[in-house]
CSV table of C-alpha atoms and ligand atoms in Angstrom, one decimal:
chain,number,residue,atom,x,y,z
B,421,MET,CA,-231.0,15.5,201.2
B,422,ILE,CA,-227.8,14.7,199.3
B,423,LYS,CA,-228.4,11.9,196.8
B,424,ASN,CA,-226.0,9.0,196.1
B,425,VAL,CA,-224.9,8.0,192.6
B,426,CYS,CA,-223.0,4.7,192.0
B,427,VAL,CA,-221.0,4.8,188.7
B,428,ILE,CA,-219.9,1.3,187.5
B,429,GLY,CA,-216.9,1.4,185.3
B,430,LEU,CA,-214.2,4.1,185.8
B,431,GLY,CA,-212.9,4.4,182.3
B,432,TYR,CA,-212.9,7.2,179.7
B,433,ILE,CA,-216.6,7.9,180.3
B,434,GLY,CA,-217.3,6.6,183.8
B,435,LEU,CA,-214.6,8.6,185.6
B,436,PRO,CA,-215.3,12.0,184.1
B,437,THR,CA,-219.1,11.4,184.7
B,438,ALA,CA,-218.5,10.4,188.3
B,439,SER,CA,-216.4,13.5,188.8
B,440,MET,CA,-219.1,15.7,187.3
B,441,PHE,CA,-221.7,14.4,189.7
B,442,ALA,CA,-219.3,14.7,192.6
B,443,THR,CA,-218.6,18.4,191.8
B,444,ASN,CA,-222.3,19.1,191.3
B,445,GLY,CA,-223.9,18.2,194.7
B,446,PHE,CA,-224.0,14.4,194.7
B,447,GLN,CA,-222.2,11.9,196.8
B,448,VAL,CA,-220.6,9.5,194.4
B,449,ILE,CA,-219.3,5.9,194.7
B,450,GLY,CA,-217.1,4.9,191.7
B,451,VAL,CA,-216.8,1.2,191.1
B,452,ASP,CA,-214.2,-0.6,189.0
B,453,LYS,CA,-213.3,-4.3,189.2
B,454,ASN,CA,-209.7,-3.5,188.1
B,455,GLU,CA,-207.7,-3.3,191.4
B,456,ASN,CA,-204.9,-1.3,189.8
B,457,VAL,CA,-207.4,1.4,188.8
B,458,ILE,CA,-208.9,1.5,192.3
B,459,SER,CA,-205.5,1.6,194.0
B,460,SER,CA,-204.1,4.4,191.8
B,461,LEU,CA,-207.3,6.5,192.1
B,462,SER,CA,-207.3,6.0,195.9
B,463,ARG,CA,-203.9,7.6,195.9
B,464,GLY,CA,-205.4,10.4,193.8
B,465,MET,CA,-203.7,9.3,190.5
B,466,VAL,CA,-205.8,9.3,187.4
B,467,HIS,CA,-204.9,6.4,185.0
B,468,ILE,CA,-206.2,8.2,181.8
B,469,HIS,CA,-204.7,11.1,179.9
B,470,GLU,CA,-207.6,13.6,179.4
B,471,PRO,CA,-207.2,17.4,179.7
B,472,GLY,CA,-208.6,18.6,183.1
B,473,LEU,CA,-209.5,15.2,184.4
B,474,GLN,CA,-206.8,14.9,187.0
B,475,GLU,CA,-207.8,18.3,188.5
B,476,ILE,CA,-211.5,17.5,188.8
B,477,VAL,CA,-210.9,14.0,190.2
B,478,THR,CA,-208.5,15.4,192.8
B,479,ARG,CA,-211.1,18.0,193.8
B,480,SER,CA,-213.8,15.3,194.0
B,481,ILE,CA,-211.8,12.9,196.1
B,482,ASN,CA,-210.2,15.6,198.4
B,483,GLY,CA,-213.7,17.2,198.9
B,484,GLY,CA,-215.0,13.8,200.1
B,485,ASN,CA,-217.7,13.6,197.3
B,486,LEU,CA,-216.1,10.8,195.3
B,487,ARG,CA,-215.1,7.5,196.8
B,488,VAL,CA,-213.7,4.6,194.8
B,489,THR,CA,-214.2,0.9,195.5
B,490,SER,CA,-214.3,-2.5,193.7
B,491,HIS,CA,-217.9,-3.4,194.8
B,492,VAL,CA,-221.3,-2.0,194.0
B,493,GLU,CA,-223.0,-0.3,196.9
B,494,PRO,CA,-226.6,0.9,197.5
B,495,ALA,CA,-227.4,4.2,195.9
B,496,ASP,CA,-230.3,6.3,194.6
B,497,PHE,CA,-228.9,6.2,191.1
B,498,PHE,CA,-226.8,3.6,189.3
B,499,ILE,CA,-224.9,4.4,186.1
B,500,ILE,CA,-223.4,1.6,184.0
B,501,ALA,CA,-220.4,2.9,182.0
B,502,VAL,CA,-218.6,-0.4,181.3
B,503,PRO,CA,-217.0,-1.3,177.9
B,504,THR,CA,-218.9,-3.1,175.2
B,505,PRO,CA,-216.0,-4.4,173.0
B,506,PHE,CA,-216.5,-6.9,170.2
B,507,LYS,CA,-215.4,-10.5,170.4
B,508,HIS,CA,-212.0,-10.9,168.8
B,509,ASP,CA,-213.1,-13.9,166.7
B,510,GLN,CA,-211.7,-13.8,163.2
B,511,ILE,CA,-214.2,-12.9,160.5
B,512,SER,CA,-214.9,-16.0,158.4
B,513,GLU,CA,-217.3,-17.3,155.8
B,514,ASP,CA,-219.5,-18.8,158.6
B,515,SER,CA,-219.2,-15.7,160.7
B,516,PRO,CA,-218.9,-12.7,158.4
B,517,TYR,CA,-219.2,-9.9,161.0
B,518,LYS,CA,-217.9,-9.0,164.4
B,519,LYS,CA,-220.1,-9.6,167.4
B,520,ALA,CA,-220.7,-7.5,170.5
B,521,ASP,CA,-219.3,-8.8,173.8
B,522,MET,CA,-222.0,-7.8,176.3
B,523,SER,CA,-220.5,-9.7,179.3
B,524,PHE,CA,-219.4,-6.5,181.1
B,525,VAL,CA,-222.9,-5.0,180.9
B,526,VAL,CA,-224.4,-8.3,182.1
B,527,ALA,CA,-221.9,-8.4,185.0
B,528,ALA,CA,-222.6,-4.8,186.0
B,529,SER,CA,-226.4,-5.3,185.9
B,530,GLU,CA,-226.1,-8.5,188.0
B,531,ALA,CA,-223.9,-6.6,190.5
B,532,ILE,CA,-226.7,-4.0,191.0
B,533,VAL,CA,-229.4,-6.6,191.6
B,534,PRO,CA,-228.7,-7.2,195.4
B,535,HIS,CA,-228.6,-3.5,196.0
B,536,LEU,CA,-231.7,-2.4,194.0
B,537,ARG,CA,-234.3,-0.6,196.0
B,538,LYS,CA,-237.7,0.9,195.3
B,539,GLY,CA,-237.4,4.3,193.7
B,540,ASN,CA,-234.0,3.7,192.2
B,541,LEU,CA,-233.1,4.8,188.7
B,542,VAL,CA,-230.6,2.7,186.6
B,543,ILE,CA,-229.0,4.3,183.6
B,544,LEU,CA,-227.0,2.4,180.9
B,545,GLU,CA,-224.5,4.6,179.2
B,546,SER,CA,-222.4,1.9,177.4
B,547,THR,CA,-222.9,1.8,173.6
B,548,SER,CA,-225.0,-1.2,173.0
B,549,PRO,CA,-226.9,-3.1,170.3
B,550,PRO,CA,-230.6,-2.0,169.8
B,551,ARG,CA,-233.0,-3.2,172.5
B,552,THR,CA,-230.2,-4.0,175.0
B,553,THR,CA,-231.9,-1.9,177.8
B,554,THR,CA,-235.3,-3.6,177.4
B,555,ASP,CA,-234.3,-7.1,176.4
B,556,LEU,CA,-231.0,-7.7,178.3
B,557,VAL,CA,-230.7,-5.2,181.3
B,558,LYS,CA,-234.3,-5.0,182.3
B,559,PRO,CA,-234.9,-8.8,182.9
B,560,ILE,CA,-231.6,-9.0,184.9
B,561,LEU,CA,-232.7,-6.2,187.2
B,562,GLU,CA,-236.2,-7.6,187.5
B,563,SER,CA,-234.7,-10.8,188.8
B,564,SER,CA,-234.5,-8.8,192.1
B,565,GLY,CA,-238.3,-9.2,192.4
B,566,LEU,CA,-238.8,-5.5,191.7
B,567,LYS,CA,-240.6,-4.4,188.6
B,568,ALA,CA,-239.2,-1.9,186.1
B,569,GLY,CA,-241.4,1.2,185.6
B,570,THR,CA,-243.2,0.6,188.9
B,571,ASP,CA,-240.7,-0.2,191.6
B,572,PHE,CA,-237.5,1.1,189.9
B,573,PHE,CA,-236.8,3.1,186.8
B,574,LEU,CA,-234.6,2.4,183.8
B,575,ALA,CA,-233.1,4.5,181.0
B,576,TYR,CA,-230.5,4.5,178.3
B,577,SER,CA,-228.3,7.6,177.9
B,578,PRO,CA,-225.4,7.4,175.5
B,579,GLU,CA,-222.2,9.3,176.0
B,580,ARG,CA,-221.3,11.3,172.9
B,581,VAL,CA,-218.1,13.0,174.0
B,582,LEU,CA,-214.9,13.3,172.0
B,583,PRO,CA,-211.8,12.0,173.7
B,584,GLY,CA,-209.5,15.0,174.2
B,585,GLN,CA,-212.4,17.3,175.1
B,586,ILE,CA,-214.6,15.0,177.3
B,587,LEU,CA,-215.1,17.4,180.2
B,588,ARG,CA,-216.3,20.3,178.0
B,589,GLU,CA,-218.5,18.1,175.9
B,590,LEU,CA,-220.1,16.4,178.9
B,591,ILE,CA,-221.4,19.8,179.9
B,592,GLU,CA,-222.1,21.4,176.6
B,593,ASN,CA,-223.3,18.6,174.3
B,594,SER,CA,-227.0,17.8,174.0
B,595,ARG,CA,-227.9,14.7,176.0
B,596,VAL,CA,-230.4,12.0,175.0
B,597,ILE,CA,-232.3,10.2,177.7
B,598,GLY,CA,-234.3,7.2,176.5
B,599,GLY,CA,-236.6,5.8,179.2
B,600,ILE,CA,-238.3,2.4,179.2
B,601,ASP,CA,-241.3,4.6,180.1
B,602,GLN,CA,-241.9,8.3,180.5
B,603,ARG,CA,-241.2,8.5,184.2
B,604,SER,CA,-237.8,6.9,183.7
B,605,ALA,CA,-236.9,9.4,181.0
B,606,GLU,CA,-238.0,12.3,183.3
B,607,MET,CA,-236.0,11.1,186.2
B,608,GLY,CA,-232.9,10.8,183.9
B,609,ARG,CA,-233.5,14.3,182.6
B,610,ASP,CA,-233.6,15.7,186.2
B,611,LEU,CA,-230.5,13.8,187.1
B,612,TYR,CA,-228.2,14.9,184.2
B,613,ALA,CA,-229.6,18.5,184.5
B,614,ALA,CA,-227.2,18.7,187.5
B,615,PHE,CA,-224.4,19.5,185.1
B,616,VAL,CA,-225.5,19.3,181.5
B,617,LYS,CA,-226.0,22.7,179.9
B,618,GLY,CA,-226.9,21.4,176.4
B,619,GLU,CA,-230.4,20.4,175.5
B,620,ILE,CA,-231.7,17.3,177.2
B,621,ILE,CA,-234.0,15.3,174.9
B,622,GLN,CA,-236.3,12.6,176.2
B,623,THR,CA,-237.2,9.6,174.1
B,624,THR,CA,-237.6,5.8,174.3
B,625,ALA,CA,-234.7,3.6,175.4
B,626,THR,CA,-234.4,1.9,172.0
B,627,THR,CA,-234.5,5.2,170.1
B,628,ALA,CA,-231.6,6.5,172.3
B,629,GLU,CA,-229.6,3.3,171.6
B,630,MET,CA,-230.2,3.7,167.8
B,631,VAL,CA,-229.3,7.4,168.0
B,632,LYS,CA,-225.9,6.6,169.4
B,633,LEU,CA,-225.2,3.8,166.8
B,634,MET,CA,-226.5,6.0,164.0
B,635,GLU,CA,-224.1,8.9,164.8
B,636,ASN,CA,-221.0,6.7,164.8
B,637,THR,CA,-222.1,4.7,161.8
B,638,TYR,CA,-222.7,7.9,159.9
B,639,ARG,CA,-219.2,9.0,160.6
B,640,ASP,CA,-217.7,5.6,159.7
B,641,VAL,CA,-219.5,5.4,156.4
B,642,ASN,CA,-218.4,9.0,155.6
B,643,ILE,CA,-214.7,8.2,156.4
B,644,ALA,CA,-215.0,5.0,154.3
B,645,ILE,CA,-216.1,7.1,151.2
B,646,ALA,CA,-213.2,9.5,151.9
B,647,ASN,CA,-210.8,6.4,152.0
B,648,GLU,CA,-212.3,5.1,148.7
B,649,PHE,CA,-211.9,8.6,147.1
B,650,SER,CA,-208.2,8.5,148.1
B,651,ARG,CA,-207.7,5.1,146.4
B,652,LEU,CA,-209.5,6.5,143.3
B,653,SER,CA,-207.2,9.5,143.3
B,654,ASP,CA,-204.2,7.2,143.4
B,655,ARG,CA,-205.6,5.3,140.4
B,656,PHE,CA,-206.2,8.5,138.4
B,657,GLY,CA,-203.1,10.3,139.5
B,658,ILE,CA,-204.7,13.3,141.3
B,659,ASP,CA,-204.4,14.8,144.7
B,660,VAL,CA,-207.4,13.7,146.8
B,661,TRP,CA,-206.8,16.5,149.3
B,662,GLU,CA,-207.0,19.2,146.7
B,663,ALA,CA,-210.1,17.5,145.2
B,664,ILE,CA,-211.8,17.2,148.6
B,665,SER,CA,-211.1,20.9,149.5
B,666,ILE,CA,-212.7,22.0,146.2
B,667,ALA,CA,-215.7,19.6,146.5
B,668,ASN,CA,-216.2,20.9,150.1
B,669,LEU,CA,-216.8,24.4,148.7
B,670,HIS,CA,-220.2,23.1,147.6
B,671,PRO,CA,-222.7,24.2,150.3
B,672,ARG,CA,-224.1,20.7,150.9
B,673,VAL,CA,-220.9,18.6,150.7
B,674,LYS,CA,-218.6,17.9,153.7
B,675,ILE,CA,-216.2,15.1,152.8
B,676,LEU,CA,-214.1,13.8,155.7
B,677,ASN,CA,-210.4,13.0,155.7
B,678,PRO,CA,-208.9,9.8,154.3
B,679,GLY,CA,-206.3,8.2,156.5
B,680,PRO,CA,-204.6,4.9,157.5
B,681,GLY,CA,-207.9,3.5,158.9
B,682,VAL,CA,-210.5,4.0,161.6
B,683,GLY,CA,-209.6,3.2,165.1
B,684,GLY,CA,-210.7,3.8,168.7
B,685,HIS,CA,-213.2,2.1,170.8
B,686,CYS,CA,-216.3,3.7,169.2
B,687,ILE,CA,-216.5,4.3,165.5
B,688,SER,CA,-214.6,1.1,164.5
B,689,VAL,CA,-216.8,-1.0,166.8
B,690,ASP,CA,-220.3,0.5,166.9
B,691,PRO,CA,-221.4,-0.1,163.3
B,692,TRP,CA,-220.9,-3.8,163.9
B,693,PHE,CA,-223.6,-3.8,166.5
B,694,LEU,CA,-226.1,-2.9,163.8
B,695,VAL,CA,-224.7,-5.4,161.3
B,696,GLU,CA,-224.9,-8.1,163.9
B,697,ALA,CA,-228.4,-7.1,164.9
B,698,ALA,CA,-229.7,-7.1,161.3
B,699,PRO,CA,-227.2,-8.5,158.8
B,700,ASP,CA,-229.8,-8.8,156.0
B,701,ILE,CA,-230.5,-5.1,155.8
B,702,THR,CA,-227.0,-3.5,156.6
B,703,ARG,CA,-225.0,-4.0,153.4
B,704,LEU,CA,-223.8,-0.5,153.1
B,705,ILE,CA,-222.7,-0.3,156.8
B,706,HIS,CA,-221.0,-3.7,156.5
B,707,THR,CA,-219.1,-2.6,153.4
B,708,ALA,CA,-218.0,0.7,155.0
B,709,ARG,CA,-216.5,-1.3,157.9
B,710,ASN,CA,-214.7,-3.5,155.5
B,711,VAL,CA,-213.3,-0.6,153.5
B,712,ASN,CA,-212.0,1.1,156.7
B,713,ASP,CA,-210.7,-2.1,158.1
B,714,SER,CA,-208.7,-2.8,154.9
B,715,GLN,CA,-207.0,0.7,155.0
B,716,PRO,CA,-204.0,-0.5,157.0
B,717,GLU,CA,-203.2,-3.1,154.4
B,718,PHE,CA,-203.5,-0.4,151.7
B,719,VAL,CA,-200.9,1.6,153.6
B,720,VAL,CA,-198.6,-1.4,153.8
B,721,GLN,CA,-198.9,-1.6,150.0
B,722,LEU,CA,-198.0,2.1,149.7
B,723,VAL,CA,-194.9,1.4,151.8
B,724,ARG,CA,-194.1,-1.5,149.5
B,725,ASN,CA,-194.4,0.8,146.4
B,726,MET,CA,-191.8,3.1,147.9
B,727,LEU,CA,-189.4,0.5,149.2
B,728,GLY,CA,-189.8,-2.6,147.1
B,729,ASP,CA,-189.1,-5.8,149.0
B,730,LEU,CA,-189.8,-5.1,152.7
B,731,LYS,CA,-187.7,-7.7,154.3
B,732,GLY,CA,-184.9,-6.2,156.5
B,733,ARG,CA,-186.0,-2.6,155.6
B,734,LYS,CA,-185.7,-0.1,158.4
B,735,ILE,CA,-188.8,2.0,159.0
B,736,THR,CA,-189.5,4.8,161.4
B,737,ALA,CA,-193.2,4.9,162.5
B,738,LEU,CA,-194.3,8.2,163.9
B,739,GLY,CA,-197.5,7.7,166.0
B,740,LEU,CA,-199.2,4.7,167.5
B,741,ALA,CA,-202.4,6.1,169.0
B,742,TYR,CA,-205.7,5.8,167.2
B,743,LYS,CA,-205.9,9.6,166.6
B,744,PRO,CA,-204.0,12.8,167.4
B,745,ASP,CA,-203.1,13.9,170.9
B,746,VAL,CA,-204.6,11.0,172.8
B,747,ASP,CA,-203.0,8.1,174.6
B,748,ASP,CA,-205.6,5.6,173.5
B,749,PHE,CA,-204.3,2.7,171.4
B,750,ARG,CA,-207.5,0.6,171.1
B,751,GLU,CA,-208.2,-0.7,167.6
B,752,SER,CA,-205.5,1.8,166.4
B,753,PRO,CA,-204.8,1.4,162.6
B,754,ALA,CA,-201.2,2.7,163.3
B,755,LEU,CA,-200.6,-0.2,165.6
B,756,GLU,CA,-202.0,-2.6,163.1
B,757,ILE,CA,-199.7,-1.2,160.3
B,758,VAL,CA,-196.7,-1.4,162.6
B,759,GLU,CA,-197.5,-5.1,163.5
B,760,LYS,CA,-198.0,-6.0,159.8
B,761,LEU,CA,-194.6,-4.4,158.9
B,762,ILE,CA,-192.9,-6.3,161.7
B,763,ALA,CA,-194.5,-9.5,160.5
B,764,LEU,CA,-193.2,-8.8,157.0
B,765,GLY,CA,-189.6,-8.6,158.3
B,766,CYS,CA,-189.2,-4.9,158.6
B,767,GLU,CA,-187.2,-3.4,161.5
B,768,VAL,CA,-189.6,-0.8,162.9
B,769,ASN,CA,-188.7,1.9,165.3
B,770,ILE,CA,-191.6,3.8,166.7
B,771,PHE,CA,-192.0,7.2,168.4
B,772,ASP,CA,-195.2,8.3,170.0
B,773,PRO,CA,-195.2,11.1,172.6
B,774,TYR,CA,-198.2,9.5,174.3
B,775,ALA,CA,-196.9,5.9,174.4
B,776,ALA,CA,-195.6,6.0,178.0
B,777,THR,CA,-198.6,3.9,179.2
B,778,PHE,CA,-198.5,1.5,176.2
B,779,GLN,CA,-197.8,-2.1,177.1
B,780,GLY,CA,-196.0,-4.0,174.4
B,781,LEU,CA,-193.6,-3.3,171.5
B,782,LYS,CA,-191.0,-2.3,174.1
B,783,ASP,CA,-188.1,-3.1,171.8
B,784,HIS,CA,-189.5,-1.0,169.1
B,785,LEU,CA,-190.6,2.1,171.0
B,786,LYS,CA,-188.0,4.9,171.1
B,787,ASN,CA,-187.7,8.0,173.2
B,788,SER,CA,-187.5,10.6,170.5
B,789,VAL,CA,-188.0,11.2,166.8
B,790,GLU,CA,-184.2,11.4,166.4
B,791,GLU,CA,-183.7,8.0,168.0
B,792,ALA,CA,-186.5,6.4,166.0
B,793,ALA,CA,-185.3,7.9,162.7
B,794,TYR,CA,-181.6,6.9,163.1
B,795,ASP,CA,-180.4,4.8,160.1
B,796,SER,CA,-183.9,4.2,158.7
B,797,ASP,CA,-185.0,3.9,155.1
B,798,LEU,CA,-188.4,5.4,155.3
B,799,LEU,CA,-190.3,7.7,157.7
B,800,LEU,CA,-193.9,6.6,158.0
B,801,LEU,CA,-196.2,9.2,159.6
B,802,LEU,CA,-199.2,7.4,161.0
B,803,VAL,CA,-200.8,9.9,163.5
B,804,ASP,CA,-201.0,13.7,163.2
B,805,HIS,CA,-200.0,14.5,166.8
B,806,THR,CA,-199.6,18.2,167.1
B,807,GLU,CA,-195.9,17.9,167.8
B,808,PHE,CA,-195.3,16.1,164.5
B,809,ARG,CA,-196.6,19.1,162.5
B,810,SER,CA,-193.4,21.0,163.4
B,811,LEU,CA,-191.1,18.1,162.4
B,812,THR,CA,-187.8,19.4,161.0
B,813,PRO,CA,-185.2,17.8,158.6
B,814,GLN,CA,-182.7,18.3,161.4
B,815,ALA,CA,-184.6,15.9,163.7
B,816,ILE,CA,-184.4,13.1,161.1
B,817,LYS,CA,-181.0,13.8,159.7
B,818,GLY,CA,-179.8,10.4,160.9
B,819,MET,CA,-182.0,8.6,158.3
B,820,GLN,CA,-180.2,6.5,155.7
B,821,GLY,CA,-182.9,7.0,153.0
B,822,LYS,CA,-184.6,10.3,152.4
B,823,LYS,CA,-188.2,8.9,152.0
B,824,ILE,CA,-191.3,9.9,153.8
B,825,LEU,CA,-194.9,8.5,153.6
B,826,ASP,CA,-197.4,10.8,155.2
B,827,THR,CA,-200.7,9.0,155.8
B,828,ARG,CA,-202.4,12.0,157.4
B,829,HIS,CA,-201.6,14.9,155.1
B,830,CYS,CA,-199.8,16.5,158.0
B,831,LEU,CA,-196.5,17.6,156.5
B,832,ASP,CA,-195.9,20.3,154.0
B,833,GLN,CA,-195.1,18.4,150.8
B,834,ALA,CA,-193.4,21.3,149.0
B,835,PHE,CA,-191.2,22.1,152.0
B,836,TRP,CA,-190.0,18.5,152.4
B,837,GLN,CA,-189.3,18.1,148.7
B,838,LYS,CA,-187.2,21.3,148.8
B,839,ALA,CA,-185.3,19.8,151.7
B,840,GLY,CA,-184.4,16.9,149.4
B,841,PHE,CA,-186.9,14.3,150.5
B,842,GLU,CA,-189.0,12.0,148.4
B,843,ILE,CA,-192.4,12.5,150.1
B,844,SER,CA,-195.6,10.7,149.3
B,845,VAL,CA,-198.9,11.6,150.9
B,846,LEU,CA,-201.7,9.0,151.1
B,847,GLY,CA,-204.2,10.1,148.4
B,848,SER,CA,-201.8,12.0,146.3
B,849,VAL,CA,-199.2,9.3,145.3
B,850,LYS,CA,-198.4,10.2,141.7
H,842,SAJ,N1,-210.8,9.6,161.2
H,842,SAJ,C1,-210.4,9.6,159.9
H,842,SAJ,N2,-210.9,10.6,159.1
H,842,SAJ,C2,-211.7,11.7,159.7
H,842,SAJ,C3,-212.0,11.6,161.0
H,842,SAJ,C4,-211.6,10.6,161.8
H,842,SAJ,O1,-209.7,8.7,159.4
H,842,SAJ,O2,-212.0,12.6,158.9
H,842,SAJ,C5,-210.4,8.5,162.1
H,842,SAJ,C6,-209.5,8.9,163.3
H,842,SAJ,O3,-208.2,9.0,162.9
H,842,SAJ,C7,-209.7,7.8,164.3
H,842,SAJ,C8,-211.2,7.4,164.0
H,842,SAJ,O4,-211.5,7.9,162.7
H,842,SAJ,O5,-208.9,6.7,164.0
H,842,SAJ,C9,-212.2,7.9,165.0
H,842,SAJ,O6,-211.9,9.2,165.4
H,842,SAJ,P1,-213.0,10.3,165.6
H,842,SAJ,O7,-212.3,11.6,166.1
H,842,SAJ,O8,-213.8,10.5,164.4
H,842,SAJ,O9,-214.0,9.8,166.7
H,842,SAJ,P2,-213.8,9.1,168.2
H,842,SAJ,O10,-213.9,7.6,168.0
H,842,SAJ,O11,-212.7,9.6,168.9
H,842,SAJ,O12,-215.2,9.6,168.9
H,842,SAJ,C10,-216.4,9.3,168.3
H,842,SAJ,C11,-217.3,10.6,168.2
H,842,SAJ,N3,-218.4,10.4,167.4
H,842,SAJ,C12,-218.8,11.2,166.4
H,842,SAJ,O13,-218.1,12.1,166.1
H,842,SAJ,C13,-220.0,10.9,165.6
H,842,SAJ,C14,-217.6,11.0,169.6
H,842,SAJ,O14,-218.5,12.1,169.6
H,842,SAJ,C15,-218.3,9.9,170.4
H,842,SAJ,O15,-218.7,10.2,171.7
H,842,SAJ,C16,-217.3,8.7,170.4
H,842,SAJ,O16,-217.0,8.3,169.1
H,842,SAJ,C17,-217.9,7.6,171.2
H,842,SAJ,O17,-217.6,7.4,172.4
H,842,SAJ,O18,-218.8,6.9,170.7
């Protein structure tokens, strides 16, 4: 008999996951409380830019295996893939770290309660603080009168896919299934085996939650050290990129890239879940977050070094997304830098080829590099989108000043110097 899967949250993870199940033998109900998302998906239009996603969603909907709606419906399996942002409270002396906003997970769990039946499996995929599955989700689901591990089953399975290659990684990556008991983990393994070709590892729910947080925290700490190396290189007048490439020849060293900061909805958020859960034993993680969060201010200082007083200066910002070739602007350091420069009185013109869906900064967003560069004093490269790698002097000939600050080590410094530009690269400002 065909089984039903109800996926709650049709964002970057929920929608690709729903489509995967729909094209692998399941009947899928996709739920999102955002009416705009439901109405555009009902017309077959995907609201997210992700290679291959539009095709697989169209196939799922046209084939009758994926239906979208704004309310949870009964199913054999429930998958929660809603966001877990942090609360946007300012960090202060009384509250020195950012705190997780679990309201979407709570709302999704509560929405399942009236539909929960014996034999169901509920899986939480949203990145969550340790013990969320057992201490937050389980009691809510048990308010139905059914008992977890006896009447219904419950597991945590983190998504670990990279935006830009989500569909491939959903299939190929290894998958962790953490059950509140062994039966729950086994049921989760059997479910994901429908499309996962990578290894499926079973463990406890809390271990799986920690695995996810550890992966992203590991990357955050490593980017923080790269950013600190770039500041040290500035201090000592060397090129951090050359130093990193030489250090990385060592067989046990793999230093990541410094940059304008760490953005996105994952790496810049998840380490806070550990700091909030155990502030007394997470000094290193907390410091790494602070280092990466202060990188946009460091970039503003580099701009100041090149231009002097910033008031009234015209700046061309190339890139607004949190990383190359995505249309995701959440926690983007590029966006933060632009906002800081505007607040300091600069006239900032922005071009980002992925900004069509971006709400805001309308007066500043331009339609081409040429338009954004016209009359400007400095070109500030903030995101290494593929198309910026082939930037030419011709495209920015309308600039008034001939200054470039490349925060991503994306442009060929010698080439631009030869073309008559004063070009500085973050980490090699001599
Ligand atoms: N960044 C640097 N230097 C680097 C690498 C990245 O400054 O060397 C910056 C990027 O520009 C970006 C941010 O870090 O602003 C994060 O980008 P990313 O590509 O490192 O990661 P995400 O956030 O797109 O995806 C991560 C991935 N996690 C790991 O690589 C451990 C992905 O596998 C996860 O599924 C995803 O988080 C998630 O959803 O948690």
